Amino acid sequence: MIRIRRRFIPVFALAFLCLSAQALIKVQTPVSKMFAGSASVVAGRVTKVNADTGVIEAAATTLKGDGVGDTLKVKLDSLPDVLKNVKEGSPLVLFVGRRTASNALSLDDAWLFPNPSSKANFVVTKELDLRQSFPGSTAALARVVDELKSGHTSMLDEVSPDMFKGAQKPLGNVPAGATAAYTFKGPGAKSQTLVLVTPAGPQYFVADATGLKPAEPVKADRPKLPSGRDAGACAFGNFGEDDKICAVCVENNDLVRQPLDGQGPTAGFLRLTGERITSYHKDHPTWLTGATLTALDCNGDGKVDLFLSAPAGPMLLINRGYGAFFIDADIAKVLKTPAGTSLLTPKSLCAGYDLDGDGLDDLLIISDTGAVTAVMNPKPEKKP
């Protein structure tokens, strides 16, 4: 993580996530808006680094506007950490605004303010506060703007917070004592299988609106972590900056994404969301202790989302794509019994399961006694 003391917020880009009972969860200044509002957008690769002068050179490709020509020069002034980490081949993305104050540069996975000295020459002295516009790596951002060049983006800029607000249905009981739960759907399968991990071995169930039924065993082994350690507090899915399956695990009071092949960097909560994990439950600094993670698709877009259940309270992380996530910390207000108590306990297990076949996963909550409750997740009503 790069630490730069001086921070600068550009005129166009005070970025933050909005969440209320009525409003969408959205980024106020997403990359798509930055792309549309820029006079030029340039992607490039570093070709030369001069550690003595702080000047880097890059081969430039214009994605929008007049660009800067074939070569871009950037002088990194008083930014030793960035200069130290930039290497030949490092990607960069430059947004040239219609006003200088709207310029932005992503380099070495950091957002920086590039002040022009000429069309193709810039001086950088300050960091930009744009993590919530896009918290991911510069390499992933380069793929986002390349996609935007074609006139569209698969990255979510907003999403409805109306998740899991349907009926609560008791589905029966499973044997108590399970240590983990997850769902699996193999190629060509008509329905998902609920897999319970127990001391006696895995147990399998299928579910519908009438309840749970035992199912035939399926080959549904969970992926292995490169460290070889237990994957109990992990979830697996396309959480990364590409379509490869990776893991997100509770680790050292953080959520950490890691590649399953052990190749490539890991990413913590800040890189995933643009926010610090310490911003939540400040009265419980180790609030992730005992937390579990559930992979599910809560909005039916094919991206795997994350449901976090912790003793301090649950959190829903909605996959924006390219390794970035929205945060719905208000999900605790939804997961209540009719009497107003939480549906979750510190020993609850959860799994995503599309009970009604509408393409959105519902949430199965398995109590420590084995009682299973489905919290339905109907499609949000479209606003007029």
mmCIF file of N, CA, C and O in Angstrom, residues 8 13 20 50 59 68 70 91 99 145 156 167 179 188 207 230 316 324 327 333 363-364 379:
data_model
loop_
_atom_site.group_PDB
_atom_site.id
_atom_site.type_symbol
_atom_site.label_atom_id
_atom_site.label_comp_id
_atom_site.label_asym_id
_atom_site.label_seq_id
_atom_site.Cartn_x
_atom_site.Cartn_y
_atom_site.Cartn_z
ATOM 1 N N PHE A 8 -5.201 15.363 -2.526
ATOM 2 C CA PHE A 8 -5.828 16.430 -3.285
ATOM 3 C C PHE A 8 -7.103 15.895 -3.909
ATOM 4 O O PHE A 8 -7.118 14.803 -4.468
ATOM 5 N N ALA A 13 -14.363 15.504 -8.951
ATOM 6 C CA ALA A 13 -14.353 14.119 -8.537
ATOM 7 C C ALA A 13 -14.348 13.901 -7.040
ATOM 8 O O ALA A 13 -13.556 13.149 -6.527
ATOM 9 N N SER A 20 -29.219 5.038 0.964
ATOM 10 C CA SER A 20 -30.331 5.379 1.840
ATOM 11 C C SER A 20 -31.431 4.372 1.586
ATOM 12 O O SER A 20 -31.329 3.534 0.692
ATOM 13 N N ASN A 50 13.737 7.115 -14.893
ATOM 14 C CA ASN A 50 14.964 7.781 -14.467
ATOM 15 C C ASN A 50 14.842 8.087 -12.981
ATOM 16 O O ASN A 50 14.169 9.034 -12.571
ATOM 17 N N ALA A 59 5.014 4.689 -23.560
ATOM 18 C CA ALA A 59 4.390 4.605 -24.878
ATOM 19 C C ALA A 59 2.896 4.802 -24.681
ATOM 20 O O ALA A 59 2.273 4.127 -23.850
ATOM 21 N N VAL A 68 -1.963 12.596 -26.426
ATOM 22 C CA VAL A 68 -0.719 13.307 -26.147
ATOM 23 C C VAL A 68 0.370 12.943 -27.149
ATOM 24 O O VAL A 68 1.527 13.322 -26.979
ATOM 25 N N ASP A 70 2.578 9.866 -29.253
ATOM 26 C CA ASP A 70 3.036 8.495 -29.052
ATOM 27 C C ASP A 70 3.797 8.299 -27.746
ATOM 28 O O ASP A 70 3.954 7.169 -27.281
ATOM 29 N N PRO A 91 1.656 -0.342 -16.262
ATOM 30 C CA PRO A 91 0.594 0.352 -16.988
ATOM 31 C C PRO A 91 0.301 1.708 -16.360
ATOM 32 O O PRO A 91 0.603 1.958 -15.188
ATOM 33 N N ARG A 99 -10.771 20.905 -17.913
ATOM 34 C CA ARG A 99 -10.056 21.851 -17.061
ATOM 35 C C ARG A 99 -8.927 21.088 -16.383
ATOM 36 O O ARG A 99 -9.050 19.900 -16.099
ATOM 37 N N VAL A 145 -11.196 1.171 -19.156
ATOM 38 C CA VAL A 145 -11.260 2.251 -20.138
ATOM 39 C C VAL A 145 -11.190 1.713 -21.553
ATOM 40 O O VAL A 145 -11.762 2.310 -22.481
ATOM 41 N N LEU A 156 -20.545 -2.145 -12.824
ATOM 42 C CA LEU A 156 -21.698 -1.511 -12.207
ATOM 43 C C LEU A 156 -21.332 -0.145 -11.638
ATOM 44 O O LEU A 156 -20.355 -0.016 -10.894
ATOM 45 N N ALA A 167 -40.203 -12.693 1.827
ATOM 46 C CA ALA A 167 -40.712 -13.481 2.952
ATOM 47 C C ALA A 167 -39.607 -14.338 3.565
ATOM 48 O O ALA A 167 -38.603 -14.644 2.923
ATOM 49 N N THR A 179 -19.955 -27.343 10.132
ATOM 50 C CA THR A 179 -18.925 -26.315 10.312
ATOM 51 C C THR A 179 -18.860 -25.338 9.153
ATOM 52 O O THR A 179 -18.233 -24.273 9.280
ATOM 53 N N GLY A 188 -24.760 -28.437 -16.524
ATOM 54 C CA GLY A 188 -25.948 -29.159 -16.945
ATOM 55 C C GLY A 188 -26.928 -29.489 -15.841
ATOM 56 O O GLY A 188 -28.017 -30.030 -16.105
ATOM 57 N N ALA A 207 -33.278 -27.880 -2.283
ATOM 58 C CA ALA A 207 -34.322 -27.099 -1.620
ATOM 59 C C ALA A 207 -35.282 -26.524 -2.639
ATOM 60 O O ALA A 207 -34.917 -26.247 -3.791
ATOM 61 N N ASP A 230 -6.822 -24.153 6.106
ATOM 62 C CA ASP A 230 -8.252 -24.408 6.056
ATOM 63 C C ASP A 230 -8.986 -23.246 5.391
ATOM 64 O O ASP A 230 -8.664 -22.081 5.624
ATOM 65 N N LEU A 316 -23.060 -6.836 3.219
ATOM 66 C CA LEU A 316 -23.189 -7.367 1.868
ATOM 67 C C LEU A 316 -22.245 -6.601 0.954
ATOM 68 O O LEU A 316 -22.275 -5.361 0.913
ATOM 69 N N ALA A 324 -13.859 -4.730 -7.947
ATOM 70 C CA ALA A 324 -14.365 -3.682 -7.054
ATOM 71 C C ALA A 324 -15.744 -4.059 -6.518
ATOM 72 O O ALA A 324 -16.513 -4.758 -7.185
ATOM 73 N N ILE A 327 -20.574 -1.561 -0.951
ATOM 74 C CA ILE A 327 -20.822 -1.999 0.423
ATOM 75 C C ILE A 327 -22.259 -1.684 0.803
ATOM 76 O O ILE A 327 -22.710 -0.549 0.677
ATOM 77 N N LYS A 333 -30.366 -4.349 9.018
ATOM 78 C CA LYS A 333 -31.715 -3.853 9.300
ATOM 79 C C LYS A 333 -32.784 -4.687 8.609
ATOM 80 O O LYS A 333 -33.955 -4.647 8.986
ATOM 81 N N LEU A 363 -31.192 -16.227 0.516
ATOM 82 C CA LEU A 363 -30.227 -16.491 1.574
ATOM 83 C C LEU A 363 -30.759 -17.567 2.504
ATOM 84 O O LEU A 363 -31.832 -17.413 3.090
ATOM 85 N N LEU A 364 -30.020 -18.674 2.608
ATOM 86 C CA LEU A 364 -30.347 -19.713 3.576
ATOM 87 C C LEU A 364 -29.550 -19.467 4.847
ATOM 88 O O LEU A 364 -28.324 -19.316 4.799
ATOM 89 N N LYS A 379 -36.947 -9.712 -6.988
ATOM 90 C CA LYS A 379 -36.392 -8.662 -7.820
ATOM 91 C C LYS A 379 -36.962 -7.311 -7.395
ATOM 92 O O LYS A 379 -38.161 -7.200 -7.126
#
